[in-house]
PDB file of C-alpha atoms in Angstrom:
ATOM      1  CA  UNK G   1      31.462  11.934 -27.492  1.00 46.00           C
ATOM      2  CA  UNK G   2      28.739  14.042 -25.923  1.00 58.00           C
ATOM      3  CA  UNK G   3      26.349  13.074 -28.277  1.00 64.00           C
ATOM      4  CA  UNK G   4      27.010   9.406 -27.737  1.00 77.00           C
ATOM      5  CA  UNK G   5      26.552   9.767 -23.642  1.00 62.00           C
ATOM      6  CA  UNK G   6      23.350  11.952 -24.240  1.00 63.00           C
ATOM      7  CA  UNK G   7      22.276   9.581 -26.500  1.00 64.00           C
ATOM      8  CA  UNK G   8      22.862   6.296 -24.349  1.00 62.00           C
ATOM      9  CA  UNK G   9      21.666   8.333 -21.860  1.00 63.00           C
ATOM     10  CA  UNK G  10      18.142   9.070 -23.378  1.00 59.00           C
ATOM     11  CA  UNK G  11      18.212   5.408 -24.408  1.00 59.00           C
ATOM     12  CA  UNK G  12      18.427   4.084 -20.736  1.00 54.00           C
ATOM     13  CA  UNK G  13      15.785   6.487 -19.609  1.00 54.00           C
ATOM     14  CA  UNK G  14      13.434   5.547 -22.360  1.00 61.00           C
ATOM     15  CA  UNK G  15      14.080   1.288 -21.033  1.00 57.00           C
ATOM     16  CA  UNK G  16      13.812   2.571 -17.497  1.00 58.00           C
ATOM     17  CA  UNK G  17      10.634   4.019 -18.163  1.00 70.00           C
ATOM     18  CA  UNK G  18       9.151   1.416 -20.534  1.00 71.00           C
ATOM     19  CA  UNK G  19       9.981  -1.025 -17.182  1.00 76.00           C
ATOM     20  CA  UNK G  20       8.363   1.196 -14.716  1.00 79.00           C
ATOM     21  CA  UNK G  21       5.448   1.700 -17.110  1.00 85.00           C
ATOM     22  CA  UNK G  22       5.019  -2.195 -17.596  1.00 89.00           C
ATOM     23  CA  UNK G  23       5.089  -2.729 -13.162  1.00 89.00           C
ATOM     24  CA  UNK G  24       2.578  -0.076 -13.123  1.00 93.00           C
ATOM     25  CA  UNK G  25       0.257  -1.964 -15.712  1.00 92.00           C
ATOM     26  CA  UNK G  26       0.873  -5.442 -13.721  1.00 93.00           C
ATOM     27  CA  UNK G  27      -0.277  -3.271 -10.726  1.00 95.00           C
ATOM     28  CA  UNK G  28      -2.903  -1.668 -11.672  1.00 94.00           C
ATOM     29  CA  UNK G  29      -1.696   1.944 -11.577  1.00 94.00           C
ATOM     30  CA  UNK G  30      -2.302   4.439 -13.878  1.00 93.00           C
ATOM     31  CA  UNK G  31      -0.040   7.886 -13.836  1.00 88.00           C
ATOM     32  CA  UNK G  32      -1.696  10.404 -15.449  1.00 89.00           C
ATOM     33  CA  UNK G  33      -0.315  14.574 -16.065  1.00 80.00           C
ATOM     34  CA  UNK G  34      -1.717  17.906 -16.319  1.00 75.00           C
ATOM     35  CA  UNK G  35      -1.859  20.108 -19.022  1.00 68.00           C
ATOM     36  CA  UNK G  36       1.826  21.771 -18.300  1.00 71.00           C
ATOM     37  CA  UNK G  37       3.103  17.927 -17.292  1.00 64.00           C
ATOM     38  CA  UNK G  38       4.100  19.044 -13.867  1.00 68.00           C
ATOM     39  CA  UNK G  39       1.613  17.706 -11.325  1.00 68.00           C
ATOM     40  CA  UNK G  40       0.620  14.046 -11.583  1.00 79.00           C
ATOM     41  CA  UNK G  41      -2.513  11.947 -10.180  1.00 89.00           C
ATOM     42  CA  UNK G  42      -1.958   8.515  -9.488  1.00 92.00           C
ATOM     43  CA  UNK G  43      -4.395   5.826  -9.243  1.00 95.00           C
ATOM     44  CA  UNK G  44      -4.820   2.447  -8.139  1.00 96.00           C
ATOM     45  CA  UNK G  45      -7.361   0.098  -9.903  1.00 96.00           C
ATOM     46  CA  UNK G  46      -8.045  -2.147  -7.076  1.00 95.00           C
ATOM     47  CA  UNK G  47      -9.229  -5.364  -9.138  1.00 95.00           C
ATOM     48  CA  UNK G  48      -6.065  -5.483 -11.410  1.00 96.00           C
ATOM     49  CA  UNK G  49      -4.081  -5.370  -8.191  1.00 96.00           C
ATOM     50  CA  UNK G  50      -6.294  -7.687  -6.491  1.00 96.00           C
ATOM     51  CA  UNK G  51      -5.842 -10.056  -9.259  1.00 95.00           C
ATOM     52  CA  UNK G  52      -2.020  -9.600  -9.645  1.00 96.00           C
ATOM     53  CA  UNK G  53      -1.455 -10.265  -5.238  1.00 96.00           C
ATOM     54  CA  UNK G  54      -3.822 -13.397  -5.767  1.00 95.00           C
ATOM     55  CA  UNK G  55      -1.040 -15.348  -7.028  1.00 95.00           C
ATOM     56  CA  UNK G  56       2.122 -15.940  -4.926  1.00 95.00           C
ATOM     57  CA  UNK G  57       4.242 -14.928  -7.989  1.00 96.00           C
ATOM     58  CA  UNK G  58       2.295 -11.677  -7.626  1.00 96.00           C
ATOM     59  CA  UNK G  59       3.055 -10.881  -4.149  1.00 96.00           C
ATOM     60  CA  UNK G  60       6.417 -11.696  -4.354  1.00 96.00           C
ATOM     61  CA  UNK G  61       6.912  -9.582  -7.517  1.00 94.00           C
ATOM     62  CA  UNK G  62       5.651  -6.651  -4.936  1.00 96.00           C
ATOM     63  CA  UNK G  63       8.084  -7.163  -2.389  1.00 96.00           C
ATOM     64  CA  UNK G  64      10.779  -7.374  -4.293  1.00 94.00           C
ATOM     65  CA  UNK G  65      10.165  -4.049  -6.241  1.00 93.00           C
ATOM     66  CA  UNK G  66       9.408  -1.917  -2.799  1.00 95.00           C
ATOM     67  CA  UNK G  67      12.740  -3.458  -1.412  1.00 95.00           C
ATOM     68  CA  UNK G  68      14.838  -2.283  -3.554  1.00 91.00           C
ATOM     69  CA  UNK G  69      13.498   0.735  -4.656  1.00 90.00           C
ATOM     70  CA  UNK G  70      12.260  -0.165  -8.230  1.00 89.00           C
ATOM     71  CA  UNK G  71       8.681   0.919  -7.856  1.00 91.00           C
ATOM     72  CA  UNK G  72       8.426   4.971  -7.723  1.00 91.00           C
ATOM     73  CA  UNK G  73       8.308   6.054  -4.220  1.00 94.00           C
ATOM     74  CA  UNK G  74       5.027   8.302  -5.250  1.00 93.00           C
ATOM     75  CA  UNK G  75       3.265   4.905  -6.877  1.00 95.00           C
ATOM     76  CA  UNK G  76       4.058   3.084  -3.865  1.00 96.00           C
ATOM     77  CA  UNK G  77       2.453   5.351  -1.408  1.00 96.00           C
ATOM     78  CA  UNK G  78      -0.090   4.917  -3.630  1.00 97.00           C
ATOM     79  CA  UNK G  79      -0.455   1.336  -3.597  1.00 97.00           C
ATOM     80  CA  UNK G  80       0.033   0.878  -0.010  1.00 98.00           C
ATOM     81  CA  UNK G  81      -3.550   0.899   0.952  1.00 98.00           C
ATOM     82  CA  UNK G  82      -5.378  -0.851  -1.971  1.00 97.00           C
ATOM     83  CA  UNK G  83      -2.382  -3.625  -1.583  1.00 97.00           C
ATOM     84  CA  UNK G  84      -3.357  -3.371   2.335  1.00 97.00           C
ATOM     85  CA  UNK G  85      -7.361  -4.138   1.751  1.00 96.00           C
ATOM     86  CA  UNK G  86      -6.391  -7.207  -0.813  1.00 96.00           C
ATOM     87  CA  UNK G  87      -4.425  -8.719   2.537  1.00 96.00           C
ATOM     88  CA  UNK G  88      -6.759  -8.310   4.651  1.00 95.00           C
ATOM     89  CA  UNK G  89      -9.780  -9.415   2.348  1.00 93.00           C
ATOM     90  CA  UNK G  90      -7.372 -12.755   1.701  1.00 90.00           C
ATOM     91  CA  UNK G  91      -8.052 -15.570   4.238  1.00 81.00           C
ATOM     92  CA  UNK G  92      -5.572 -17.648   5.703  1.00 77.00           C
ATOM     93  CA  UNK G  93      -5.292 -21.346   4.814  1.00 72.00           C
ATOM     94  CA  UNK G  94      -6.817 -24.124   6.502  1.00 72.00           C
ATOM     95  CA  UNK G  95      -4.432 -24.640   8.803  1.00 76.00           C
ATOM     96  CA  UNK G  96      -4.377 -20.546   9.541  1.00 75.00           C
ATOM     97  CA  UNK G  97      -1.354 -19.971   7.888  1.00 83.00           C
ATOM     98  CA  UNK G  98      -1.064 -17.103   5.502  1.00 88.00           C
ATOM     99  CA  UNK G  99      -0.922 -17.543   1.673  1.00 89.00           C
ATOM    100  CA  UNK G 100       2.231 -17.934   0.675  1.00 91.00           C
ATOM    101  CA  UNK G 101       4.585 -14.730   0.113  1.00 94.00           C
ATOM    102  CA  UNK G 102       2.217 -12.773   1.879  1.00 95.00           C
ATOM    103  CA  UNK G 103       4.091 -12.141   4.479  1.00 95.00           C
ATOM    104  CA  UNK G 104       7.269 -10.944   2.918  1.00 96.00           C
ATOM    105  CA  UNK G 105       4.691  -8.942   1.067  1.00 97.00           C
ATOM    106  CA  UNK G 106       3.487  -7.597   4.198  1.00 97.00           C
ATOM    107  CA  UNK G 107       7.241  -7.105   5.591  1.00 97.00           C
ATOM    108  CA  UNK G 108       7.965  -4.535   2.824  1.00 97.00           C
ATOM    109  CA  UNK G 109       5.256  -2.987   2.944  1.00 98.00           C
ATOM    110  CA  UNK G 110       5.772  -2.261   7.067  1.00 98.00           C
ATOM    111  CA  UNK G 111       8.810  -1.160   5.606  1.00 97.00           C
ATOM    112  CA  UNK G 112       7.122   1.427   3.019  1.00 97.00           C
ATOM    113  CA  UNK G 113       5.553   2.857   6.140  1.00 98.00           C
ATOM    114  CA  UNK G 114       8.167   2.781   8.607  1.00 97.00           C
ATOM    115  CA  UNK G 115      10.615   4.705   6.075  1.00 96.00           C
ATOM    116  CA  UNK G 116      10.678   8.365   6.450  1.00 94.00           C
ATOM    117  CA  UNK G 117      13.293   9.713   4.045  1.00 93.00           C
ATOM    118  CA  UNK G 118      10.969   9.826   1.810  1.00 93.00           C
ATOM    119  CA  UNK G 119       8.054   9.477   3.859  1.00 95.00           C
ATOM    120  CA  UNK G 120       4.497   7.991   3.158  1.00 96.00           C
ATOM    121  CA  UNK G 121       2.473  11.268   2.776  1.00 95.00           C
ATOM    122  CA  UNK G 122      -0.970  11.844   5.175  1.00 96.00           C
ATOM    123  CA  UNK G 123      -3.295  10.813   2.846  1.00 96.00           C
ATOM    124  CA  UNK G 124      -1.655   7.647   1.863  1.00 97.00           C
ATOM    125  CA  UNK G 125      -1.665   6.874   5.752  1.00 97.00           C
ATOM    126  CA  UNK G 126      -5.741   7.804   5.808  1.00 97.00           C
ATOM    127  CA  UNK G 127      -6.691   5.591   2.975  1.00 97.00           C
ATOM    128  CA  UNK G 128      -4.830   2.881   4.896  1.00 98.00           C
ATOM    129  CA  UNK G 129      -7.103   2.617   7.683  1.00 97.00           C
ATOM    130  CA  UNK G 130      -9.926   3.935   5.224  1.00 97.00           C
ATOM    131  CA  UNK G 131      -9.867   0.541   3.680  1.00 96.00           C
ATOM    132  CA  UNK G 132      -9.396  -0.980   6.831  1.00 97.00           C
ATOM    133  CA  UNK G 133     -12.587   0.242   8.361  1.00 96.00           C
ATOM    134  CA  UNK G 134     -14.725   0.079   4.745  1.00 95.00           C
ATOM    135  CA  UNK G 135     -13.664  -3.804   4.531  1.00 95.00           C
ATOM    136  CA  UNK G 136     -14.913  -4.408   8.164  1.00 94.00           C
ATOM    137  CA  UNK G 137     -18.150  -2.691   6.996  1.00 93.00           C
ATOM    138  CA  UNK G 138     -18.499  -4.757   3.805  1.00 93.00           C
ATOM    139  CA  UNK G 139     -17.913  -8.001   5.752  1.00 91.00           C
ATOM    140  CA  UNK G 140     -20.230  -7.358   8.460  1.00 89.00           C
ATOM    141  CA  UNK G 141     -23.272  -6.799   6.501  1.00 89.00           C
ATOM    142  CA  UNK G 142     -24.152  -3.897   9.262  1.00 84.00           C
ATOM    143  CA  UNK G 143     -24.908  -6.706  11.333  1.00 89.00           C
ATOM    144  CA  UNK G 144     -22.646  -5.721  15.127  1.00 87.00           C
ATOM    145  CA  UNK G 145     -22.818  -9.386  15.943  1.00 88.00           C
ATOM    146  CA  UNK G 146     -20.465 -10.315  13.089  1.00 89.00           C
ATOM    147  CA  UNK G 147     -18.424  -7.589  14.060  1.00 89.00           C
ATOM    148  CA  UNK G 148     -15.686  -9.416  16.209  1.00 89.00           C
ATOM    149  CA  UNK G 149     -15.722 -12.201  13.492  1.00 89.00           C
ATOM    150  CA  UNK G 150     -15.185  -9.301  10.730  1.00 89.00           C
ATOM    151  CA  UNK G 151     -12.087  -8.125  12.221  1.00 90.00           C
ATOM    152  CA  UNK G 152     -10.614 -12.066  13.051  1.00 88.00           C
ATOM    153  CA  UNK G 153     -11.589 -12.502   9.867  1.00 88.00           C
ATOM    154  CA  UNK G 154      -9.552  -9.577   8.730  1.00 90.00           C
ATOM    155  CA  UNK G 155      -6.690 -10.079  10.971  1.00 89.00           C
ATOM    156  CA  UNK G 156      -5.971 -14.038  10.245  1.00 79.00           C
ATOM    157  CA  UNK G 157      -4.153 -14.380  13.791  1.00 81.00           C
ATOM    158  CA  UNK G 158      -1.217 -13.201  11.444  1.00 88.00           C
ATOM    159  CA  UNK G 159       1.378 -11.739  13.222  1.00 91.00           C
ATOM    160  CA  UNK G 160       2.524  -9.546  10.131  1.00 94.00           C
ATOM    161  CA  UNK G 161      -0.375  -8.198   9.415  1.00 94.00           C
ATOM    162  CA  UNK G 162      -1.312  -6.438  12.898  1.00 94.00           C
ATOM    163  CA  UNK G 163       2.345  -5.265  12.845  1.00 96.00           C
ATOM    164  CA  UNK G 164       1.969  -3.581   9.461  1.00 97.00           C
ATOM    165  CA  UNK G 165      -1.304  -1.933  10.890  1.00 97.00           C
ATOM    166  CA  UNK G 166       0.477  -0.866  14.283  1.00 97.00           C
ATOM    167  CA  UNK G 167       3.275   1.216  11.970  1.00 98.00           C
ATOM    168  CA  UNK G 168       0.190   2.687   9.910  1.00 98.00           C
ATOM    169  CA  UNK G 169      -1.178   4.419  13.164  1.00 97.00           C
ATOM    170  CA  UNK G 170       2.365   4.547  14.384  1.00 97.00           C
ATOM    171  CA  UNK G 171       3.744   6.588  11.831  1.00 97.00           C
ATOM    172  CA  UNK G 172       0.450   8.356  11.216  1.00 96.00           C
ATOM    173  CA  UNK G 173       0.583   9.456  14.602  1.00 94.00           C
ATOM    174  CA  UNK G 174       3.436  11.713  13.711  1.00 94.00           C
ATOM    175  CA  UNK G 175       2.868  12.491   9.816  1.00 95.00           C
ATOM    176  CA  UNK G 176      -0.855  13.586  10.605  1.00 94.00           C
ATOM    177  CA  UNK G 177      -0.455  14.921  13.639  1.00 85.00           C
ATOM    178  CA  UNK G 178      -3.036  17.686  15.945  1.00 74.00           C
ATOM    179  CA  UNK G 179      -2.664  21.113  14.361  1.00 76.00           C
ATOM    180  CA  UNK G 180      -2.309  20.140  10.610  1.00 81.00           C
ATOM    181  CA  UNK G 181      -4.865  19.554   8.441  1.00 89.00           C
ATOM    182  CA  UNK G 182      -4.764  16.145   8.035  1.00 94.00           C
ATOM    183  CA  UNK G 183      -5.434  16.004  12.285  1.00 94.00           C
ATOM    184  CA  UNK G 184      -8.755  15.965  12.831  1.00 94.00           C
ATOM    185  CA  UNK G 185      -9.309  13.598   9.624  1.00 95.00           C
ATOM    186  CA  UNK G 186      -6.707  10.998  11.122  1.00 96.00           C
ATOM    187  CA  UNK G 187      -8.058  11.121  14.616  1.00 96.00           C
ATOM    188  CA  UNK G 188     -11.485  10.490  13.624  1.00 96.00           C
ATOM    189  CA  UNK G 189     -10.500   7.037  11.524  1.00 97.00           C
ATOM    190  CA  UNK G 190      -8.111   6.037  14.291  1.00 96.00           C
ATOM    191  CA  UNK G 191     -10.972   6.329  16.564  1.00 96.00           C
ATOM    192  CA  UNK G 192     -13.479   4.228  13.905  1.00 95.00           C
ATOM    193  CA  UNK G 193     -10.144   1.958  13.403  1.00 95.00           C
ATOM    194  CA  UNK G 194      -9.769   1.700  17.464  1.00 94.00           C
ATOM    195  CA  UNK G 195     -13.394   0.719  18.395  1.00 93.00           C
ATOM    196  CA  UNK G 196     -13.552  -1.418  15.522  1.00 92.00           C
ATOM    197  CA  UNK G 197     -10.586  -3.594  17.717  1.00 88.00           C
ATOM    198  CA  UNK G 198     -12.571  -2.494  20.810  1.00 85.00           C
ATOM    199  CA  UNK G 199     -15.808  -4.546  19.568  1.00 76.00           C
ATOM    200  CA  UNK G 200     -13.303  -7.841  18.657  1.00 73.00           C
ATOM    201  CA  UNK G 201     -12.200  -7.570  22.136  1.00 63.00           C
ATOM    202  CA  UNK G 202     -15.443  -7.509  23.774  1.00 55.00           C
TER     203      UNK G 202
END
């Protein structure tokens, strides 16, 4: 009888796996292991993702996996800021709405960042407003009078997307905080992140 349950056991986690393996592909993500199979690297190609949340089917696909759970907390984290620069390089439509499932897309992925058992980790929060400020560089050409049109641009006038940014430097307020040494790393792309908004304003 303990045979069978290890068995069906082994079976499940082998069909669990094959799942998670085929999400990852759809995403983009590759998991790789060291030598001793402990510590793992994850990485995001940005393209296949960018290719995959260019189609509504795609975004929704996202959301539904970070809701309930079905995505690896660790590729998640992960995929939080590449997903983040595909949103924000995606215009809105003609008559400025968002693209449609984008912002239940957005919605989970506030969610992701909000959530703190487990929580994002300070590098996931980094590359978030990494891609943020690299995007607004890209678009602007280095050209400061484009600047403010860059980050409207960016932005979309969508509510959902400035609220998913405000829990990014909300929560990496607190996970990167003064004194670790993330700190001084955080505070410097907050502040490149902050006058970026500044310029828009002006």
């Amino acid at each position: 009888m303990s045979d069978t349950v290890a068995e069906r056991r082994a079976e499940l986690t082998r069909d669990v796996e094959d799942n998670v393996g085929k999400l990852h592909s759809s995403l983009g993500v590759t998991v790789t292991k060291d030598d001793d199979g402990h510590r793992r690297t994850i990485d995001v190609d940005s393209a296949a993702l960018g290719r995959t949340l260019g189609m509504p089917k795609g975004r929704m696909l996202l959301s539904r996996i970070l809701d309930d759970g079905v995505l690896p907390h660790s590729s998640a984290c992960r995929v939080l800021p590449k997903a983040l620069g595909t949103i924000l390089a995606t215009s809105s439509g003609p008559d400025g709405a968002p693209p449609r499932g984008e912002d239940r897309l957005v919605r989970s992925l506030t969610g992701l960042v909000q959530t703190t058992q487990p929580s994002l980790g300070p590098q996931d929060l980094i590359d978030c407003l990494s891609e943020f400020v690299t995007l607004h560089a890209s678009s602007t050409g280095g050209d400061p009078a484009k600047a403010g049109a860059a980050t409207r641009s960016m932005l979309g006038g969508q509510r959902a997307r400035m609220e998913l940014l405000h829990a990014v430097l909300s929560r990496g307020d607190v996970v990167c905080s003064e004194g670790t040494e993330y700190g001084g790393v955080w505070k410097a792309k907050e502040a490149a992140f902050m006058s970026i908004l500044s310029a828009m304003a002006g």
